[in-house]
Short mmCIF file of N, CA and C in Angstrom, two decimals:
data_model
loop_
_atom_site.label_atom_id
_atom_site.label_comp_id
_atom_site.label_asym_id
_atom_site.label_seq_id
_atom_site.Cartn_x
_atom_site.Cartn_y
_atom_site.Cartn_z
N UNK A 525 18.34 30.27 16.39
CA UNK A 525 19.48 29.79 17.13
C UNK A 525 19.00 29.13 18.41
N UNK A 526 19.31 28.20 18.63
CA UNK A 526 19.66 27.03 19.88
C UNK A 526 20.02 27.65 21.27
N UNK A 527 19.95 27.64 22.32
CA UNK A 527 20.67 27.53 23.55
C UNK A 527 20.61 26.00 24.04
N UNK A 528 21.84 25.91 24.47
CA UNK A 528 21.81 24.66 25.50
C UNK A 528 21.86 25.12 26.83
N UNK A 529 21.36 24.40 27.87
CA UNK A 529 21.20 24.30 29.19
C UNK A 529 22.08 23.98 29.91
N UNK A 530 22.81 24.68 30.53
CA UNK A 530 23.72 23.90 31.11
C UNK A 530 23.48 23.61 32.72
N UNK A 531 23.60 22.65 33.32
CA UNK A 531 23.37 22.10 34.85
C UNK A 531 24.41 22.73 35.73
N UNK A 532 24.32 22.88 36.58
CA UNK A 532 25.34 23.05 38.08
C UNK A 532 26.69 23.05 37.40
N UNK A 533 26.86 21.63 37.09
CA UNK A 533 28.62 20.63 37.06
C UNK A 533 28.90 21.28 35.40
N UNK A 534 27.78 21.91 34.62
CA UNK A 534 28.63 22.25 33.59
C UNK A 534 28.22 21.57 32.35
N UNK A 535 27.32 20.49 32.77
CA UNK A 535 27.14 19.35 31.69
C UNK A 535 25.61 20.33 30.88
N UNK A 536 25.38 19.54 29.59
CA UNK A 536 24.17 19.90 29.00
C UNK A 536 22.90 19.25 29.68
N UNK A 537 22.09 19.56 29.84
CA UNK A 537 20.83 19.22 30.96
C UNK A 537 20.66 17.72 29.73
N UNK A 538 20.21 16.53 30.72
CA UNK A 538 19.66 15.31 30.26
C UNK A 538 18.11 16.07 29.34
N UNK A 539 17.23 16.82 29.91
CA UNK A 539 16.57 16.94 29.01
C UNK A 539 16.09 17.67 27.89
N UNK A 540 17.20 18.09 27.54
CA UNK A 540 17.55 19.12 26.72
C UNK A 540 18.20 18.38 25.55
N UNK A 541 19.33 17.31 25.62
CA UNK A 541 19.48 16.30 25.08
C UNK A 541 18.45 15.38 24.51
N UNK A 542 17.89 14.75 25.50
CA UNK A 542 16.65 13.89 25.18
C UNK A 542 15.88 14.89 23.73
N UNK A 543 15.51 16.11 24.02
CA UNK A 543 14.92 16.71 23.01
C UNK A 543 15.70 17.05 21.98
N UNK A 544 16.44 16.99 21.66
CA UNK A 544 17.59 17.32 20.75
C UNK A 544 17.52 15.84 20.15
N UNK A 545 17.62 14.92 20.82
CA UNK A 545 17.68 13.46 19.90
C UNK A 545 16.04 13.34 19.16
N UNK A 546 14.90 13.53 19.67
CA UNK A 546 14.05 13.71 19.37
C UNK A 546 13.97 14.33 17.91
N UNK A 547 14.19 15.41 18.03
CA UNK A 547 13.79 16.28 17.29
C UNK A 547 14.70 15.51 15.61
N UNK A 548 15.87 14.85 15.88
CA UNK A 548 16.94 14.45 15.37
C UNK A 548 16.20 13.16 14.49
N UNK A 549 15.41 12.73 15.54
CA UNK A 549 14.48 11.21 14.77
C UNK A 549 13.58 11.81 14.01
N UNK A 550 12.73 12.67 14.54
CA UNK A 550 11.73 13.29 13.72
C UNK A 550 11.77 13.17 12.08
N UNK A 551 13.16 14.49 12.48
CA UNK A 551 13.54 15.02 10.72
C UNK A 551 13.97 13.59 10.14
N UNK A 552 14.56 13.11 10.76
CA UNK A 552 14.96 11.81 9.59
C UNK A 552 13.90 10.91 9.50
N UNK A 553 13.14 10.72 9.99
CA UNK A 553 12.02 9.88 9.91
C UNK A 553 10.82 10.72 8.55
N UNK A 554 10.75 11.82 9.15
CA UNK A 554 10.13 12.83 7.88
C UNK A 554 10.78 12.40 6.50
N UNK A 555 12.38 12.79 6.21
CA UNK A 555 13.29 12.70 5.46
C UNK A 555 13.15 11.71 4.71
N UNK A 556 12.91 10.77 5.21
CA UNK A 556 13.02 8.92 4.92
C UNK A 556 11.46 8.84 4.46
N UNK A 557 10.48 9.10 4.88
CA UNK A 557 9.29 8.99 4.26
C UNK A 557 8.91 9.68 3.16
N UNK A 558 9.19 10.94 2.72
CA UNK A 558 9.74 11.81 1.75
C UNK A 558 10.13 11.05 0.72
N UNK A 559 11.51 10.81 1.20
CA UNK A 559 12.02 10.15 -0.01
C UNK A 559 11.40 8.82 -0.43
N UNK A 560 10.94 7.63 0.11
CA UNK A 560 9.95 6.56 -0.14
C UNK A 560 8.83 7.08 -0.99
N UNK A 561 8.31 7.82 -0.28
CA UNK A 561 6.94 8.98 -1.41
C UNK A 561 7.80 8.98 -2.94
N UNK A 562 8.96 9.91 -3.08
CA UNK A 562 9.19 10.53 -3.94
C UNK A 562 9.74 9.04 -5.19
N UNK A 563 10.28 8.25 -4.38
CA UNK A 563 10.81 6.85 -4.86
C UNK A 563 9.96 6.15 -5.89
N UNK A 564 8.24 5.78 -4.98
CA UNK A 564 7.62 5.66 -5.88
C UNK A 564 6.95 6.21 -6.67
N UNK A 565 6.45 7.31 -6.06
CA UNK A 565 5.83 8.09 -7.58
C UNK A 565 7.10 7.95 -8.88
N UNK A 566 7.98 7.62 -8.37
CA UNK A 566 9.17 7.37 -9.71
C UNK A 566 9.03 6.39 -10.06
N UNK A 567 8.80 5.28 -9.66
CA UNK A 567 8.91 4.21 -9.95
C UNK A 567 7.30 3.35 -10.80
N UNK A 568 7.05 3.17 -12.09
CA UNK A 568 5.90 2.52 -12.92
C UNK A 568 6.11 1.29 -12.06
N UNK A 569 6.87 0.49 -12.03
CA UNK A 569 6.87 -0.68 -12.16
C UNK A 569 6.98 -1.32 -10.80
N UNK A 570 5.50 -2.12 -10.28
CA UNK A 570 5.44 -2.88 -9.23
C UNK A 570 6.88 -3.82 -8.77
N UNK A 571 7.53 -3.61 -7.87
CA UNK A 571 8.42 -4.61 -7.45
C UNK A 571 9.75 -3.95 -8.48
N UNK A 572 10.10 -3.31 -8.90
CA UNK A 572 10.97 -2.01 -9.83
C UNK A 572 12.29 -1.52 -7.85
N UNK A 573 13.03 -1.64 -9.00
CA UNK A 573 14.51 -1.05 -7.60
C UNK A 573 13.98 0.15 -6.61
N UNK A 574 13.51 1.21 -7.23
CA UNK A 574 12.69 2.30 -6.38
C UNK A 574 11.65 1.72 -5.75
N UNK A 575 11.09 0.63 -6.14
CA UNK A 575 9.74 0.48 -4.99
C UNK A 575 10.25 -0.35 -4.26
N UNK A 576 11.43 -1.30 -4.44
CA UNK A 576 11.66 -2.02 -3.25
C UNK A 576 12.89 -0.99 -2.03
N UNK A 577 13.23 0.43 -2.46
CA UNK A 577 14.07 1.12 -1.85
C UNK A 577 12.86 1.72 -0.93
N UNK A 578 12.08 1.93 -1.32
CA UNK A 578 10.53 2.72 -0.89
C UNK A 578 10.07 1.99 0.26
N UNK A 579 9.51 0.49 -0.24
CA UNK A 579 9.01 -0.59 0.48
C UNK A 579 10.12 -0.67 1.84
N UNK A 580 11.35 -0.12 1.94
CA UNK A 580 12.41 -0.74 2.81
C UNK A 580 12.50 0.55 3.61
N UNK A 581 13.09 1.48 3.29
CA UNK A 581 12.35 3.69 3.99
C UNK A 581 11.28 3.13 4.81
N UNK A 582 9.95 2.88 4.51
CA UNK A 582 8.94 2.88 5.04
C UNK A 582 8.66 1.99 6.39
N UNK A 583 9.45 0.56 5.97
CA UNK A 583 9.24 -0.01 7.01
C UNK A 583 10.34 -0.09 8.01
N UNK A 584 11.31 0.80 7.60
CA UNK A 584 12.46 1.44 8.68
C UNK A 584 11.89 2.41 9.87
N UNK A 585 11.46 3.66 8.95
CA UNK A 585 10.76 4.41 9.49
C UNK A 585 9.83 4.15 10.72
N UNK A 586 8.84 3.24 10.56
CA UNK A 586 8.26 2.26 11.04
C UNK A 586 8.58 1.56 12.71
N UNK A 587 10.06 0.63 11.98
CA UNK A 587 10.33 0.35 13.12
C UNK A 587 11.30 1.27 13.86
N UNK A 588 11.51 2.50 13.42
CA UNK A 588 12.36 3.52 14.63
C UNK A 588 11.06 4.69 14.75
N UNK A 589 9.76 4.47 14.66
CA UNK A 589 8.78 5.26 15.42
C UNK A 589 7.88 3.72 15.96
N UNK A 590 8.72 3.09 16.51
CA UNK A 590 8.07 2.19 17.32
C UNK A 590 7.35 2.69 19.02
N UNK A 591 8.31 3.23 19.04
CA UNK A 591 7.72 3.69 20.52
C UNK A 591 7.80 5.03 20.67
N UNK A 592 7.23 6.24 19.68
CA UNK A 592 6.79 7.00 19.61
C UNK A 592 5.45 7.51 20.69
N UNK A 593 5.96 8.37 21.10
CA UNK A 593 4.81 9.19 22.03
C UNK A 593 4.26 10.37 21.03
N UNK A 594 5.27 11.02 20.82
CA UNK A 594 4.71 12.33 20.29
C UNK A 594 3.92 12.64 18.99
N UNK A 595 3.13 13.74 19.05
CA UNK A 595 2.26 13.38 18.07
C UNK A 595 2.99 13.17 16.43
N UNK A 596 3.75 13.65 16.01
CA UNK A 596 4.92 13.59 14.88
C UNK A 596 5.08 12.53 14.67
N UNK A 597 6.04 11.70 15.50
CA UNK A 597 6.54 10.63 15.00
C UNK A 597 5.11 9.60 15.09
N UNK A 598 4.06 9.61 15.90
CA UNK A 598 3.08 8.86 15.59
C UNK A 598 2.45 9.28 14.15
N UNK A 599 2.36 10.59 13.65
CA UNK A 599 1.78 10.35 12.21
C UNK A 599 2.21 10.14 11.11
N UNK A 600 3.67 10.22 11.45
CA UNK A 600 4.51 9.20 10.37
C UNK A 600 4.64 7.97 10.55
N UNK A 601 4.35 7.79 11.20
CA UNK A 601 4.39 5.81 11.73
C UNK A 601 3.25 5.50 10.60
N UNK A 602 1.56 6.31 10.83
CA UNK A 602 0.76 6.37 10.66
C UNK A 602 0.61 6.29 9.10
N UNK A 603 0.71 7.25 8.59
CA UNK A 603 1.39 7.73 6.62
C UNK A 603 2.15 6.29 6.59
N UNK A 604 3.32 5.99 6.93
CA UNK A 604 4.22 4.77 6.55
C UNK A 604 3.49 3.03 6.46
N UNK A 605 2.64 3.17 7.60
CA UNK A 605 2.15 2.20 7.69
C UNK A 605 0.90 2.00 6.16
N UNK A 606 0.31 3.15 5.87
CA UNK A 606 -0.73 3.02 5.18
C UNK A 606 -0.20 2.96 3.43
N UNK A 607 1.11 3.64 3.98
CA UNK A 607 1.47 4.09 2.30
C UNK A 607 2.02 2.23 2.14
N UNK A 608 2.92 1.27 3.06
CA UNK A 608 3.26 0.77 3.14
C UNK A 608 2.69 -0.69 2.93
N UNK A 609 0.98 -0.50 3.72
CA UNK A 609 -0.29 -1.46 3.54
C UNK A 609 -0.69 -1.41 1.70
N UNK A 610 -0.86 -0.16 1.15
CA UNK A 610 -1.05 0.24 -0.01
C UNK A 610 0.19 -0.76 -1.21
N UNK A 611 1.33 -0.31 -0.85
CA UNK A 611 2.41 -1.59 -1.99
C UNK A 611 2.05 -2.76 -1.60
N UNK A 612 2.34 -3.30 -0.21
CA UNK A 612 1.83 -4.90 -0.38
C UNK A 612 0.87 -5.22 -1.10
N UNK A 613 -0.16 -4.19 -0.71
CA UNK A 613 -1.84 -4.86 -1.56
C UNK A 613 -1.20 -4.93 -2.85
N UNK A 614 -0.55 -3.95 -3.81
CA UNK A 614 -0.33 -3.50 -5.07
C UNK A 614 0.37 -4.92 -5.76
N UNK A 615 1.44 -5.38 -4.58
CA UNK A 615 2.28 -6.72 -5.26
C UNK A 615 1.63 -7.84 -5.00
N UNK A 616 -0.14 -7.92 -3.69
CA UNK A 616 -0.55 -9.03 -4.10
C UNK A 616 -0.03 -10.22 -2.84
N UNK A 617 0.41 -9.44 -1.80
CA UNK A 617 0.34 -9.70 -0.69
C UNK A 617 -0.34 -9.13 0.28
N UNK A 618 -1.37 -9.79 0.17
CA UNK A 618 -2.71 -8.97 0.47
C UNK A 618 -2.99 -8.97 1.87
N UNK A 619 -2.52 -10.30 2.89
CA UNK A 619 -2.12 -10.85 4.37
C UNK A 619 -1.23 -9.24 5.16
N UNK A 620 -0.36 -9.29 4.84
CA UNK A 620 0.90 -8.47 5.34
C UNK A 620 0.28 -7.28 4.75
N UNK A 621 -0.57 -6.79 4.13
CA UNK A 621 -0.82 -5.33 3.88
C UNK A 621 -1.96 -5.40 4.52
N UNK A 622 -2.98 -6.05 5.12
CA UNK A 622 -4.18 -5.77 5.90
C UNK A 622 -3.16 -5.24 7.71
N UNK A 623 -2.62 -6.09 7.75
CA UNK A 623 -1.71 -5.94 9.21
C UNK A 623 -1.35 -4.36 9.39
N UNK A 624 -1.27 -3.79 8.11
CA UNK A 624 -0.29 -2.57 8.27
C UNK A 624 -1.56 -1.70 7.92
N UNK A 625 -2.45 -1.33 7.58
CA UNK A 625 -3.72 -0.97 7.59
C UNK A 625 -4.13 -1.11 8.77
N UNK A 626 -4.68 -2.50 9.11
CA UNK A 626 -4.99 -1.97 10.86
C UNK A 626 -3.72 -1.20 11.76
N UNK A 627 -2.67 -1.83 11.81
CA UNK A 627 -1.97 -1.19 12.31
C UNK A 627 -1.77 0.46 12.66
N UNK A 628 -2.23 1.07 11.13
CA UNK A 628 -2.53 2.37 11.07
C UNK A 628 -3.95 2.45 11.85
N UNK A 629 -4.71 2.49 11.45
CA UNK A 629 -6.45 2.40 12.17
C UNK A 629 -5.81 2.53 14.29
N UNK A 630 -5.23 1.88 14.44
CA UNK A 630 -4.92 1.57 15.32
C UNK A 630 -4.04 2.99 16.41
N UNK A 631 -3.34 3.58 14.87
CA UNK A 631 -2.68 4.95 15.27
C UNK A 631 -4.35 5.91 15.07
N UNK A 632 -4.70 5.99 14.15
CA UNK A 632 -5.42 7.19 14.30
C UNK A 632 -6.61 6.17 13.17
N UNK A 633 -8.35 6.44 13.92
CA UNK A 633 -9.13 5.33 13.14
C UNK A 633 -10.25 6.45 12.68
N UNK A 634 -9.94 7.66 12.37
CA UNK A 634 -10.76 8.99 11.87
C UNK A 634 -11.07 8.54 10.43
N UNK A 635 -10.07 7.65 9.42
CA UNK A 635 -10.16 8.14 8.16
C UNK A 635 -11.39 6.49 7.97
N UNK A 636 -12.71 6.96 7.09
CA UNK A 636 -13.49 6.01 6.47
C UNK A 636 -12.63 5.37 5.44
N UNK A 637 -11.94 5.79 4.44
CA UNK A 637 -11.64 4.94 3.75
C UNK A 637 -10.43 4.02 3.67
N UNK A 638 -9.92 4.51 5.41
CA UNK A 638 -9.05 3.45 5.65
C UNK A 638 -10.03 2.50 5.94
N UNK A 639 -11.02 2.65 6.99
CA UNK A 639 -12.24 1.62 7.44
C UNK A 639 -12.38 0.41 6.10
N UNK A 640 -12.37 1.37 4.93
CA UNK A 640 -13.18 0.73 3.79
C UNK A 640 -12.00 -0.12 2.96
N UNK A 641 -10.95 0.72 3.31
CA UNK A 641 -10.03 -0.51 2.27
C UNK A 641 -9.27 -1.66 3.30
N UNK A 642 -9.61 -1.64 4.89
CA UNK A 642 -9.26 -2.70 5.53
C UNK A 642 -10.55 -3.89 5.51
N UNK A 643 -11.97 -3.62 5.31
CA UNK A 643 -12.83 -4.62 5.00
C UNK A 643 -12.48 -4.70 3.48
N UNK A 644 -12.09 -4.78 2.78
CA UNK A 644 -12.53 -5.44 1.44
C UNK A 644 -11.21 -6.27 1.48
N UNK A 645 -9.61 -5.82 2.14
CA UNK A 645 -8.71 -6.83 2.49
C UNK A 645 -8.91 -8.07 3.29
N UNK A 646 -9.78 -7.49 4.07
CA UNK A 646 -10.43 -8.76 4.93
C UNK A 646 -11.35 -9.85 4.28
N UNK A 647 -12.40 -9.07 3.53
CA UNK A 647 -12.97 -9.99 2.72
C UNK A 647 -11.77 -10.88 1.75
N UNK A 648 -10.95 -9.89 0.96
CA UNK A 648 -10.04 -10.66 -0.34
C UNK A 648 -9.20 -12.13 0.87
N UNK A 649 -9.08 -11.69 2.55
CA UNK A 649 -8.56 -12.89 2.75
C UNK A 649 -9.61 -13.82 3.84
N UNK A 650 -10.57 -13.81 3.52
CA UNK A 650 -11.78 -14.53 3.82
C UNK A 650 -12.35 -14.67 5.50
N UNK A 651 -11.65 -13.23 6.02
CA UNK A 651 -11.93 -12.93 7.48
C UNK A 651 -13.11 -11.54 7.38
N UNK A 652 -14.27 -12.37 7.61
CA UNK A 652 -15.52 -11.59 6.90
C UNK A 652 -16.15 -11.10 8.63
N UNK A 653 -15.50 -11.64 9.81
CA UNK A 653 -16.20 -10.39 10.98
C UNK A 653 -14.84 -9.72 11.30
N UNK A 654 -13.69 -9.70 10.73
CA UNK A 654 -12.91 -8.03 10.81
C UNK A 654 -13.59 -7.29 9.53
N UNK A 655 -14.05 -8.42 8.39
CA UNK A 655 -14.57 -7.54 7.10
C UNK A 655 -15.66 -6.39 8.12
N UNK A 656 -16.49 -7.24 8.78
CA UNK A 656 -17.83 -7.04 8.83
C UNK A 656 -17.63 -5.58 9.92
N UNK A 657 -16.64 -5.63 10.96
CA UNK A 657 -16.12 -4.69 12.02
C UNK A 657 -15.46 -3.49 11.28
N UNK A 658 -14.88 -3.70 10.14
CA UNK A 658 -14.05 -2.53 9.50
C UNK A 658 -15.50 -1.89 8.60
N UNK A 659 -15.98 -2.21 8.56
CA UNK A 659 -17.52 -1.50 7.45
C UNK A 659 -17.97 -0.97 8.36
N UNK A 660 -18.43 -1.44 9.63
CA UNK A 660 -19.21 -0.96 10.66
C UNK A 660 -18.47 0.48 11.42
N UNK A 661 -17.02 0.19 11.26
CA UNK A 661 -16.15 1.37 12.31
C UNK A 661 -16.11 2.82 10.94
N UNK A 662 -15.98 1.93 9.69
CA UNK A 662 -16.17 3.17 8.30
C UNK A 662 -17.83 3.79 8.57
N UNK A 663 -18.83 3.37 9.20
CA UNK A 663 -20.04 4.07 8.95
C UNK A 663 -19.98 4.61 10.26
N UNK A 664 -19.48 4.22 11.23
CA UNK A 664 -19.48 5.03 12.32
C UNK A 664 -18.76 6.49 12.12
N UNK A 665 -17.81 6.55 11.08
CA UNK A 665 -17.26 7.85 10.53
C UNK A 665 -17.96 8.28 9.87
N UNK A 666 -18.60 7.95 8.74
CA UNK A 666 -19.41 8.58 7.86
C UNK A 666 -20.60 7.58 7.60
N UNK A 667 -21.80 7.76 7.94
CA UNK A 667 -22.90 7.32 8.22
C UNK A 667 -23.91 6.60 6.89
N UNK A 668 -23.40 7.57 6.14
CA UNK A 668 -23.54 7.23 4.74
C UNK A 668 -23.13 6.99 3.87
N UNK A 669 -21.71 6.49 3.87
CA UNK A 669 -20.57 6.10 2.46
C UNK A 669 -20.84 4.40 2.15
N UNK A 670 -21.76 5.31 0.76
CA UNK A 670 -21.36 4.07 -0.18
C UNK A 670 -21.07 3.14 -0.37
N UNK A 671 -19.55 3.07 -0.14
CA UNK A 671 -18.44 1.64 -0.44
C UNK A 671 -18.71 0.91 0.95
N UNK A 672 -18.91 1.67 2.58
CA UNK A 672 -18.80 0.32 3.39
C UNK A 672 -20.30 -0.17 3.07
N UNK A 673 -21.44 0.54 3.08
CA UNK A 673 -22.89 0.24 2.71
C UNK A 673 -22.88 -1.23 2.62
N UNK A 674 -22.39 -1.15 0.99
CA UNK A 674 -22.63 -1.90 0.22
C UNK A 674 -21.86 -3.00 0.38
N UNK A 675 -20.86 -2.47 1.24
CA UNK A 675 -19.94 -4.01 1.23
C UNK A 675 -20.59 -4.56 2.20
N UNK A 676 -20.68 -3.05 3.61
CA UNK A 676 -21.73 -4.37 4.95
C UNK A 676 -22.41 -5.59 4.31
N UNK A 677 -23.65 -4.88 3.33
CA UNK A 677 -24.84 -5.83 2.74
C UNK A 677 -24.31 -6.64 2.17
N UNK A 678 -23.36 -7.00 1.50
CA UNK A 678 -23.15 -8.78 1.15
C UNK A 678 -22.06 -9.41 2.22
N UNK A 679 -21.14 -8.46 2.94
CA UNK A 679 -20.74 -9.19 4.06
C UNK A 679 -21.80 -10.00 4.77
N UNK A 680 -22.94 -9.62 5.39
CA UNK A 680 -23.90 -9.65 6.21
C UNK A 680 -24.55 -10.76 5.52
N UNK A 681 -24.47 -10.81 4.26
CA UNK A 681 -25.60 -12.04 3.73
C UNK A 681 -24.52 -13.23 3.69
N UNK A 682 -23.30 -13.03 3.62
CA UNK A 682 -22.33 -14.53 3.47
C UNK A 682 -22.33 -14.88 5.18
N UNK A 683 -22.52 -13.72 6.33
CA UNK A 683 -22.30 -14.26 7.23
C UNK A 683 -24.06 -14.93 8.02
N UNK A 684 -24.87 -15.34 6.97
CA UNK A 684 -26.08 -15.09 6.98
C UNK A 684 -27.05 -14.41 8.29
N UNK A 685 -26.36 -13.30 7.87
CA UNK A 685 -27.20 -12.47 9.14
C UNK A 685 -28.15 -11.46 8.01
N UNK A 686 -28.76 -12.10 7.47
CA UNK A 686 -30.34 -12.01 6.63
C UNK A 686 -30.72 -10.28 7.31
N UNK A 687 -31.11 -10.49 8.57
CA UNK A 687 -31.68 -9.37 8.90
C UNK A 687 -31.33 -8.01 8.58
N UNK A 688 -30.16 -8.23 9.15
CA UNK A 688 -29.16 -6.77 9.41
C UNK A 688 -28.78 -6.54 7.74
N UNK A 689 -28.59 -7.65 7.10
CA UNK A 689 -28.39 -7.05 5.71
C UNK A 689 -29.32 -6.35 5.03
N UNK A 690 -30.78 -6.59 5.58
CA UNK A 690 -32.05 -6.06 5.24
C UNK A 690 -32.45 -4.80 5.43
N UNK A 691 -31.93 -4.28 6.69
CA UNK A 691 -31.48 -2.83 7.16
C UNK A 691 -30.30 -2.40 6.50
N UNK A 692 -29.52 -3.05 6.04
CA UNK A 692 -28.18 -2.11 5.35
C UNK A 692 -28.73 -1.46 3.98
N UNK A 693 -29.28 -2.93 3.24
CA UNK A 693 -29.71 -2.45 2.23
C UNK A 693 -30.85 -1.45 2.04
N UNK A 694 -31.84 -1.38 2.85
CA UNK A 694 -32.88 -0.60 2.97
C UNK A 694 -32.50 1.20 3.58
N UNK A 695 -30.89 1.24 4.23
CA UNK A 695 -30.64 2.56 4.30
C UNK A 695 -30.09 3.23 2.95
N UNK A 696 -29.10 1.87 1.93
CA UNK A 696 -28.71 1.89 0.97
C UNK A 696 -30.07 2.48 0.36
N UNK A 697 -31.06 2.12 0.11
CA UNK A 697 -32.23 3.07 -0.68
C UNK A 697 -32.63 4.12 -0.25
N UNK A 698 -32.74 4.25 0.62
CA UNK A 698 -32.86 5.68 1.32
C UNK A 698 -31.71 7.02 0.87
N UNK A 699 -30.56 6.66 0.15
CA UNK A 699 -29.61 7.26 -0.31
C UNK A 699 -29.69 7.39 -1.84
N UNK A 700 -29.49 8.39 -2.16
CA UNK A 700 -29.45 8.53 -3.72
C UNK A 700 -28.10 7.22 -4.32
N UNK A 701 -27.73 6.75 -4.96
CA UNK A 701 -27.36 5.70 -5.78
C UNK A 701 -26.03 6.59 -5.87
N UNK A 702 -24.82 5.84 -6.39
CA UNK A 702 -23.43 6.53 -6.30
C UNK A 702 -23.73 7.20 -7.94
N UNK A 703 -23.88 6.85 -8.72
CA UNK A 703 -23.91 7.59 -10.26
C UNK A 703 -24.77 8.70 -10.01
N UNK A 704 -25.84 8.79 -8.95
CA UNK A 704 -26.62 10.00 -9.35
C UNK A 704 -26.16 11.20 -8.77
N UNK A 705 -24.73 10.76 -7.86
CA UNK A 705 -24.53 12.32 -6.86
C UNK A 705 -23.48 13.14 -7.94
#
């Protein structure tokens, strides 16, 4: 159970309110991402009524945790943005789903294989030093994964920086091979 605050004159305290609306965005913002989740796992079919109800939740959500402080509504911003980067790529709008990928990176840049699936968007749209910056910020998380490795080393040779690809690939041997782990 709740108490409200009441001030001097009788009224409910301004910030007692303020948190009460809060708390009010939260759940529906949770609510709304939920159901987008639940939408598409229903939905087979790319561009299907549930994924465009999904695609529309998400980027609601989105824009009413725009100016999110708290940590909540920032990691649903966060989830929305990525689940959200994830359908564009899927329908092949590959521009507008890198945006929402960094965008996430931007909320929280801990996860490598966000690192890793914002360089290979970068590469698919032929911006090969965010490619080359998103491989580099994925090994700064994990020092040794695989997928940015290998993408650094032919990023690095299209941007002919010969050298540094020479060191990517040469830590790449130093690592057991992805089939053998």
């Amino acid at each position: 159970m709740r108490f409200k605050a009441f001030n001097t004159t009788g009224e409910v305290s301004n910030e007692s309110s303020k948190q009460q609306s809060r708390e009010l965005r939260q759940s529906q913002n949770t609510k709304d991402y939920r159901l987008a989740l639940d939408l598409r796992r229903e939905e087979k079919k790319v561009g299907g009524q549930n994924w465009i109800v999904a695609r529309t939740l998400l980027s609601r959500v989105i824009e009413r945790c725009a100016d999110a402080s708290d940590d909540l509504s920032r990691r649903i911003k966060y989830l929305c943005e990525r689940n959200l980067g994830d359908m564009l790529r899927m329908e092949g709008n590959k521009e507008d789903a890198l945006q929402c990928l960094v965008r996430a990176a931007e909320l929280d840049a801990r996860d490598v294989v966000l690192w890793e699936e914002i360089g290979r968007l970068a590469c698919a749209n032929r911006k090969m030093k965010l490619a080359r910056h998103a491989f580099r910020e994925g090994l700064r998380r994990s020092p040794n994964h695989w997928g940015c490795l290998s993408q650094l080393a032919t990023v690095e040779i299209v941007l002919n920086r010969k050298d540094e690809a020479s060191k990517t690939i040469s830590q790449m041997k130093k690592l057991r091979t992805p089939s053998s782990l």
